PDB file of C-alpha atoms in Angstrom:
ATOM      1  CA  UNK A   1     150.428-123.751 -72.543  1.00 46.00           C
ATOM      2  CA  UNK A   2     153.405-126.269 -73.498  1.00 51.00           C
ATOM      3  CA  UNK A   3     154.639-128.164 -70.398  1.00 59.00           C
ATOM      4  CA  UNK A   4     158.505-128.278 -70.177  1.00 53.00           C
ATOM      5  CA  UNK A   5     160.834-131.186 -69.061  1.00 54.00           C
ATOM      6  CA  UNK A   6     164.450-131.709 -68.329  1.00 57.00           C
ATOM      7  CA  UNK A   7     167.045-133.281 -70.455  1.00 53.00           C
ATOM      8  CA  UNK A   8     168.867-135.041 -67.214  1.00 51.00           C
ATOM      9  CA  UNK A   9     166.518-138.134 -66.553  1.00 68.00           C
ATOM     10  CA  UNK A  10     163.870-140.045 -68.219  1.00 88.00           C
ATOM     11  CA  UNK A  11     161.629-138.064 -70.500  1.00 94.00           C
ATOM     12  CA  UNK A  12     158.614-140.908 -69.686  1.00 95.00           C
ATOM     13  CA  UNK A  13     159.249-140.562 -65.733  1.00 94.00           C
ATOM     14  CA  UNK A  14     158.799-136.814 -65.926  1.00 95.00           C
ATOM     15  CA  UNK A  15     155.437-136.850 -68.448  1.00 96.00           C
ATOM     16  CA  UNK A  16     154.427-139.615 -66.568  1.00 96.00           C
ATOM     17  CA  UNK A  17     155.125-137.556 -62.660  1.00 95.00           C
ATOM     18  CA  UNK A  18     153.443-134.237 -64.058  1.00 96.00           C
ATOM     19  CA  UNK A  19     150.458-136.174 -64.999  1.00 96.00           C
ATOM     20  CA  UNK A  20     150.059-138.706 -61.544  1.00 96.00           C
ATOM     21  CA  UNK A  21     150.279-134.832 -60.310  1.00 94.00           C
ATOM     22  CA  UNK A  22     147.642-133.496 -61.727  1.00 95.00           C
ATOM     23  CA  UNK A  23     145.590-137.043 -61.332  1.00 95.00           C
ATOM     24  CA  UNK A  24     145.991-137.199 -57.454  1.00 94.00           C
ATOM     25  CA  UNK A  25     145.317-133.769 -57.339  1.00 92.00           C
ATOM     26  CA  UNK A  26     141.875-133.951 -59.375  1.00 91.00           C
ATOM     27  CA  UNK A  27     143.119-131.598 -61.965  1.00 93.00           C
ATOM     28  CA  UNK A  28     142.266-134.255 -64.275  1.00 93.00           C
ATOM     29  CA  UNK A  29     138.788-135.421 -63.267  1.00 90.00           C
ATOM     30  CA  UNK A  30     137.886-139.276 -63.591  1.00 92.00           C
ATOM     31  CA  UNK A  31     136.612-140.198 -67.204  1.00 94.00           C
ATOM     32  CA  UNK A  32     138.226-137.564 -68.777  1.00 94.00           C
ATOM     33  CA  UNK A  33     140.156-138.450 -72.505  1.00 95.00           C
ATOM     34  CA  UNK A  34     143.615-137.895 -72.969  1.00 93.00           C
ATOM     35  CA  UNK A  35     145.529-138.381 -75.878  1.00 91.00           C
ATOM     36  CA  UNK A  36     149.142-139.144 -77.069  1.00 91.00           C
ATOM     37  CA  UNK A  37     149.205-136.413 -79.840  1.00 92.00           C
ATOM     38  CA  UNK A  38     147.931-133.694 -77.388  1.00 93.00           C
ATOM     39  CA  UNK A  39     149.982-134.938 -74.842  1.00 94.00           C
ATOM     40  CA  UNK A  40     153.385-135.050 -77.108  1.00 95.00           C
ATOM     41  CA  UNK A  41     152.537-131.485 -78.629  1.00 95.00           C
ATOM     42  CA  UNK A  42     151.903-129.949 -74.753  1.00 95.00           C
ATOM     43  CA  UNK A  43     155.630-131.485 -73.252  1.00 94.00           C
ATOM     44  CA  UNK A  44     157.624-130.725 -76.515  1.00 94.00           C
ATOM     45  CA  UNK A  45     158.369-134.584 -76.621  1.00 94.00           C
ATOM     46  CA  UNK A  46     158.212-137.676 -79.332  1.00 94.00           C
ATOM     47  CA  UNK A  47     155.594-140.153 -78.481  1.00 93.00           C
ATOM     48  CA  UNK A  48     158.069-142.340 -77.138  1.00 95.00           C
ATOM     49  CA  UNK A  49     158.097-141.006 -73.778  1.00 96.00           C
ATOM     50  CA  UNK A  50     154.309-140.393 -73.745  1.00 95.00           C
ATOM     51  CA  UNK A  51     154.030-144.353 -74.347  1.00 94.00           C
ATOM     52  CA  UNK A  52     156.379-145.356 -71.387  1.00 95.00           C
ATOM     53  CA  UNK A  53     154.521-142.357 -69.090  1.00 96.00           C
ATOM     54  CA  UNK A  54     150.934-143.965 -69.806  1.00 95.00           C
ATOM     55  CA  UNK A  55     152.414-147.321 -69.581  1.00 95.00           C
ATOM     56  CA  UNK A  56     153.622-146.388 -66.059  1.00 94.00           C
ATOM     57  CA  UNK A  57     149.657-145.305 -65.468  1.00 95.00           C
ATOM     58  CA  UNK A  58     148.286-147.757 -66.522  1.00 95.00           C
ATOM     59  CA  UNK A  59     150.144-149.735 -64.025  1.00 92.00           C
ATOM     60  CA  UNK A  60     149.234-147.369 -61.140  1.00 92.00           C
ATOM     61  CA  UNK A  61     145.596-148.078 -62.026  1.00 92.00           C
ATOM     62  CA  UNK A  62     145.724-143.992 -62.637  1.00 95.00           C
ATOM     63  CA  UNK A  63     144.537-144.005 -66.481  1.00 96.00           C
ATOM     64  CA  UNK A  64     143.028-147.150 -68.446  1.00 95.00           C
ATOM     65  CA  UNK A  65     144.018-146.838 -72.135  1.00 89.00           C
ATOM     66  CA  UNK A  66     141.763-147.766 -74.711  1.00 88.00           C
ATOM     67  CA  UNK A  67     143.512-148.364 -78.100  1.00 78.00           C
ATOM     68  CA  UNK A  68     142.659-146.951 -80.557  1.00 75.00           C
ATOM     69  CA  UNK A  69     139.952-144.355 -79.207  1.00 79.00           C
ATOM     70  CA  UNK A  70     142.457-143.161 -76.295  1.00 84.00           C
ATOM     71  CA  UNK A  71     143.454-142.406 -72.440  1.00 93.00           C
ATOM     72  CA  UNK A  72     140.677-142.667 -69.815  1.00 96.00           C
ATOM     73  CA  UNK A  73     141.523-141.013 -66.407  1.00 96.00           C
ATOM     74  CA  UNK A  74     140.577-143.734 -63.772  1.00 93.00           C
ATOM     75  CA  UNK A  75     141.916-141.001 -60.931  1.00 87.00           C
ATOM     76  CA  UNK A  76     141.246-142.150 -57.415  1.00 90.00           C
ATOM     77  CA  UNK A  77     138.233-143.479 -55.601  1.00 91.00           C
ATOM     78  CA  UNK A  78     137.595-144.105 -51.678  1.00 93.00           C
ATOM     79  CA  UNK A  79     137.994-147.592 -52.408  1.00 94.00           C
ATOM     80  CA  UNK A  80     141.419-147.228 -54.775  1.00 93.00           C
ATOM     81  CA  UNK A  81     142.857-144.958 -51.559  1.00 95.00           C
ATOM     82  CA  UNK A  82     142.267-147.974 -48.955  1.00 96.00           C
ATOM     83  CA  UNK A  83     143.936-150.231 -51.473  1.00 95.00           C
ATOM     84  CA  UNK A  84     147.208-148.358 -51.877  1.00 95.00           C
ATOM     85  CA  UNK A  85     147.290-147.800 -47.892  1.00 97.00           C
ATOM     86  CA  UNK A  86     146.484-151.232 -46.842  1.00 97.00           C
ATOM     87  CA  UNK A  87     149.419-152.381 -49.608  1.00 97.00           C
ATOM     88  CA  UNK A  88     151.650-150.145 -47.932  1.00 97.00           C
ATOM     89  CA  UNK A  89     150.837-151.013 -44.666  1.00 97.00           C
ATOM     90  CA  UNK A  90     151.583-154.562 -45.472  1.00 98.00           C
ATOM     91  CA  UNK A  91     154.747-153.639 -47.102  1.00 98.00           C
ATOM     92  CA  UNK A  92     155.982-151.205 -44.404  1.00 98.00           C
ATOM     93  CA  UNK A  93     155.185-153.442 -41.746  1.00 98.00           C
ATOM     94  CA  UNK A  94     157.485-156.259 -43.268  1.00 98.00           C
ATOM     95  CA  UNK A  95     160.447-154.044 -43.581  1.00 98.00           C
ATOM     96  CA  UNK A  96     160.023-152.278 -40.242  1.00 98.00           C
ATOM     97  CA  UNK A  97     160.309-155.447 -38.631  1.00 97.00           C
ATOM     98  CA  UNK A  98     162.810-156.526 -40.518  1.00 97.00           C
ATOM     99  CA  UNK A  99     164.925-153.305 -39.942  1.00 98.00           C
ATOM    100  CA  UNK A 100     164.772-153.591 -36.532  1.00 97.00           C
ATOM    101  CA  UNK A 101     166.884-156.410 -36.201  1.00 96.00           C
ATOM    102  CA  UNK A 102     169.566-153.880 -37.517  1.00 96.00           C
ATOM    103  CA  UNK A 103     171.954-153.502 -34.689  1.00 95.00           C
ATOM    104  CA  UNK A 104     175.014-151.234 -36.315  1.00 97.00           C
ATOM    105  CA  UNK A 105     174.286-148.021 -35.717  1.00 96.00           C
ATOM    106  CA  UNK A 106     175.965-146.533 -38.829  1.00 98.00           C
ATOM    107  CA  UNK A 107     173.277-147.835 -40.888  1.00 98.00           C
ATOM    108  CA  UNK A 108     170.893-145.781 -39.189  1.00 98.00           C
ATOM    109  CA  UNK A 109     172.767-142.206 -40.204  1.00 98.00           C
ATOM    110  CA  UNK A 110     170.902-141.995 -42.838  1.00 98.00           C
ATOM    111  CA  UNK A 111     167.586-142.624 -41.629  1.00 98.00           C
ATOM    112  CA  UNK A 112     168.316-139.808 -38.307  1.00 98.00           C
ATOM    113  CA  UNK A 113     169.450-137.307 -41.088  1.00 98.00           C
ATOM    114  CA  UNK A 114     166.234-137.631 -42.615  1.00 98.00           C
ATOM    115  CA  UNK A 115     164.403-136.934 -39.657  1.00 98.00           C
ATOM    116  CA  UNK A 116     167.068-133.708 -38.900  1.00 98.00           C
ATOM    117  CA  UNK A 117     166.239-132.538 -42.741  1.00 98.00           C
ATOM    118  CA  UNK A 118     162.205-132.832 -41.652  1.00 98.00           C
ATOM    119  CA  UNK A 119     162.842-130.691 -38.213  1.00 98.00           C
ATOM    120  CA  UNK A 120     164.564-128.095 -40.829  1.00 98.00           C
ATOM    121  CA  UNK A 121     161.860-127.921 -42.805  1.00 97.00           C
ATOM    122  CA  UNK A 122     159.247-128.372 -40.352  1.00 97.00           C
ATOM    123  CA  UNK A 123     160.873-124.483 -38.746  1.00 97.00           C
ATOM    124  CA  UNK A 124     160.938-123.097 -42.438  1.00 97.00           C
ATOM    125  CA  UNK A 125     157.399-124.487 -43.375  1.00 95.00           C
ATOM    126  CA  UNK A 126     159.154-125.806 -46.301  1.00 96.00           C
ATOM    127  CA  UNK A 127     156.948-128.541 -47.870  1.00 95.00           C
ATOM    128  CA  UNK A 128     158.630-129.599 -50.627  1.00 95.00           C
ATOM    129  CA  UNK A 129     161.633-130.555 -48.297  1.00 97.00           C
ATOM    130  CA  UNK A 130     159.733-132.096 -45.906  1.00 97.00           C
ATOM    131  CA  UNK A 131     158.412-134.960 -48.250  1.00 96.00           C
ATOM    132  CA  UNK A 132     161.179-135.162 -49.752  1.00 97.00           C
ATOM    133  CA  UNK A 133     162.726-136.007 -46.443  1.00 98.00           C
ATOM    134  CA  UNK A 134     159.721-137.776 -45.203  1.00 98.00           C
ATOM    135  CA  UNK A 135     159.802-140.070 -47.924  1.00 97.00           C
ATOM    136  CA  UNK A 136     163.599-140.941 -47.630  1.00 98.00           C
ATOM    137  CA  UNK A 137     162.735-141.511 -44.001  1.00 98.00           C
ATOM    138  CA  UNK A 138     160.694-144.081 -45.005  1.00 98.00           C
ATOM    139  CA  UNK A 139     162.677-145.526 -48.326  1.00 98.00           C
ATOM    140  CA  UNK A 140     165.158-146.091 -45.315  1.00 98.00           C
ATOM    141  CA  UNK A 141     162.934-148.778 -43.746  1.00 98.00           C
ATOM    142  CA  UNK A 142     163.096-150.663 -46.499  1.00 98.00           C
ATOM    143  CA  UNK A 143     167.034-149.956 -47.410  1.00 98.00           C
ATOM    144  CA  UNK A 144     167.367-151.230 -43.615  1.00 98.00           C
ATOM    145  CA  UNK A 145     165.163-154.281 -44.397  1.00 98.00           C
ATOM    146  CA  UNK A 146     167.884-156.288 -46.509  1.00 98.00           C
ATOM    147  CA  UNK A 147     165.379-157.482 -48.579  1.00 98.00           C
ATOM    148  CA  UNK A 148     165.790-156.404 -52.041  1.00 98.00           C
ATOM    149  CA  UNK A 149     162.409-157.574 -53.381  1.00 98.00           C
ATOM    150  CA  UNK A 150     160.672-156.167 -50.683  1.00 98.00           C
ATOM    151  CA  UNK A 151     162.524-152.447 -51.681  1.00 98.00           C
ATOM    152  CA  UNK A 152     161.296-153.257 -55.252  1.00 97.00           C
ATOM    153  CA  UNK A 153     157.948-152.778 -54.362  1.00 96.00           C
ATOM    154  CA  UNK A 154     157.919-150.293 -52.628  1.00 97.00           C
ATOM    155  CA  UNK A 155     159.934-148.454 -55.360  1.00 95.00           C
ATOM    156  CA  UNK A 156     157.628-149.580 -57.720  1.00 92.00           C
ATOM    157  CA  UNK A 157     154.546-147.710 -56.007  1.00 92.00           C
ATOM    158  CA  UNK A 158     157.030-144.421 -54.179  1.00 94.00           C
ATOM    159  CA  UNK A 159     155.752-142.352 -56.986  1.00 93.00           C
ATOM    160  CA  UNK A 160     152.153-142.720 -56.526  1.00 94.00           C
ATOM    161  CA  UNK A 161     152.922-142.271 -52.667  1.00 95.00           C
ATOM    162  CA  UNK A 162     154.945-139.301 -53.403  1.00 95.00           C
ATOM    163  CA  UNK A 163     151.958-137.519 -55.719  1.00 95.00           C
ATOM    164  CA  UNK A 164     149.835-138.643 -52.551  1.00 95.00           C
ATOM    165  CA  UNK A 165     151.820-136.906 -49.734  1.00 95.00           C
ATOM    166  CA  UNK A 166     152.277-133.985 -51.961  1.00 93.00           C
ATOM    167  CA  UNK A 167     148.636-133.684 -51.191  1.00 92.00           C
ATOM    168  CA  UNK A 168     148.219-134.702 -47.874  1.00 90.00           C
ATOM    169  CA  UNK A 169     151.026-132.720 -46.459  1.00 90.00           C
ATOM    170  CA  UNK A 170     149.071-129.519 -47.435  1.00 82.00           C
ATOM    171  CA  UNK A 171     146.504-130.368 -45.267  1.00 80.00           C
ATOM    172  CA  UNK A 172     149.259-129.299 -42.511  1.00 82.00           C
ATOM    173  CA  UNK A 173     149.885-125.897 -41.721  1.00 85.00           C
ATOM    174  CA  UNK A 174     152.386-126.903 -39.118  1.00 93.00           C
ATOM    175  CA  UNK A 175     154.587-129.783 -40.308  1.00 96.00           C
ATOM    176  CA  UNK A 176     156.014-129.873 -36.618  1.00 96.00           C
ATOM    177  CA  UNK A 177     153.466-132.725 -35.316  1.00 94.00           C
ATOM    178  CA  UNK A 178     154.167-134.387 -38.538  1.00 94.00           C
ATOM    179  CA  UNK A 179     158.440-134.393 -37.820  1.00 96.00           C
ATOM    180  CA  UNK A 180     157.543-135.835 -34.222  1.00 96.00           C
ATOM    181  CA  UNK A 181     155.669-138.292 -35.440  1.00 95.00           C
ATOM    182  CA  UNK A 182     158.919-139.874 -37.537  1.00 97.00           C
ATOM    183  CA  UNK A 183     161.092-138.755 -34.521  1.00 97.00           C
ATOM    184  CA  UNK A 184     159.417-140.900 -32.294  1.00 96.00           C
ATOM    185  CA  UNK A 185     158.820-143.847 -34.574  1.00 97.00           C
ATOM    186  CA  UNK A 186     162.857-143.674 -35.276  1.00 97.00           C
ATOM    187  CA  UNK A 187     162.950-144.009 -31.266  1.00 96.00           C
ATOM    188  CA  UNK A 188     160.856-147.022 -30.841  1.00 96.00           C
ATOM    189  CA  UNK A 189     162.360-148.973 -33.852  1.00 96.00           C
ATOM    190  CA  UNK A 190     165.761-148.150 -31.812  1.00 95.00           C
ATOM    191  CA  UNK A 191     164.492-149.059 -28.495  1.00 91.00           C
ATOM    192  CA  UNK A 192     163.636-152.605 -29.760  1.00 83.00           C
ATOM    193  CA  UNK A 193     159.384-152.948 -29.630  1.00 89.00           C
ATOM    194  CA  UNK A 194     157.890-154.320 -32.152  1.00 92.00           C
ATOM    195  CA  UNK A 195     154.963-153.886 -30.916  1.00 94.00           C
ATOM    196  CA  UNK A 196     155.092-150.119 -30.197  1.00 95.00           C
ATOM    197  CA  UNK A 197     156.296-149.793 -33.365  1.00 96.00           C
ATOM    198  CA  UNK A 198     154.004-151.305 -35.217  1.00 96.00           C
ATOM    199  CA  UNK A 199     151.125-149.253 -33.265  1.00 96.00           C
ATOM    200  CA  UNK A 200     153.322-146.317 -34.161  1.00 96.00           C
ATOM    201  CA  UNK A 201     153.701-146.834 -37.629  1.00 97.00           C
ATOM    202  CA  UNK A 202     149.940-148.269 -38.247  1.00 97.00           C
ATOM    203  CA  UNK A 203     148.984-145.044 -36.872  1.00 96.00           C
ATOM    204  CA  UNK A 204     151.114-142.848 -38.994  1.00 94.00           C
ATOM    205  CA  UNK A 205     149.745-144.457 -42.309  1.00 96.00           C
ATOM    206  CA  UNK A 206     146.478-144.142 -41.015  1.00 96.00           C
ATOM    207  CA  UNK A 207     146.324-140.571 -40.717  1.00 93.00           C
ATOM    208  CA  UNK A 208     147.806-140.229 -43.773  1.00 93.00           C
ATOM    209  CA  UNK A 209     145.096-141.998 -45.412  1.00 95.00           C
ATOM    210  CA  UNK A 210     142.298-140.066 -43.714  1.00 94.00           C
ATOM    211  CA  UNK A 211     144.096-136.912 -45.134  1.00 92.00           C
ATOM    212  CA  UNK A 212     143.545-138.201 -48.563  1.00 94.00           C
ATOM    213  CA  UNK A 213     140.154-139.911 -48.114  1.00 94.00           C
ATOM    214  CA  UNK A 214     139.451-136.446 -46.722  1.00 92.00           C
ATOM    215  CA  UNK A 215     140.603-134.437 -49.943  1.00 91.00           C
ATOM    216  CA  UNK A 216     138.595-136.814 -52.311  1.00 90.00           C
ATOM    217  CA  UNK A 217     135.255-136.277 -50.254  1.00 91.00           C
ATOM    218  CA  UNK A 218     136.246-132.584 -50.425  1.00 88.00           C
ATOM    219  CA  UNK A 219     135.870-132.768 -54.595  1.00 81.00           C
ATOM    220  CA  UNK A 220     132.653-134.476 -54.222  1.00 73.00           C
TER     221      UNK A 220
END
């Protein structure tokens, strides 16, 4: 079946997003071979956007490009998940410590709005809206950190963590606990207690990591 893409944004980014979701969900198994020709036909695009998508996914270690043989799915192993979440933990703990220095209340309104949207999504049982608000919340930690290179590193891996969250959030039929975790994290950040905030963040990311590992184990 032909997979359609929208013409309002980068075609390569759209192709990468769909393939990334398939890989993280286990729909494309490790070792499977895909080709530029088949992908270009499926998405009704030229090979240029397909190459852009594969370059990005290769950077994310989700595929291995072996020209001229083709492209092979790498997928996610237990070690991959550990690496991704340990990287995120290192980045986000630094961002958190810097964000907590911000005293201007107006700069916290975007994070508070994201928390509000998470609560609304939890009430509605809307997982997609919750994912969007969740990622906005964490992106705001980096924005508050006032560290462009750190924020850039987060943005590089944001597509990967988006795909991971889209999988792990489906483990939660009731989203209110996760929503409450974000309320707690924002509150301890605003209270100015670095050790407590670091512990809350660590527990939050460890929980996400464990859910993703459970997902991978279930596929074995």
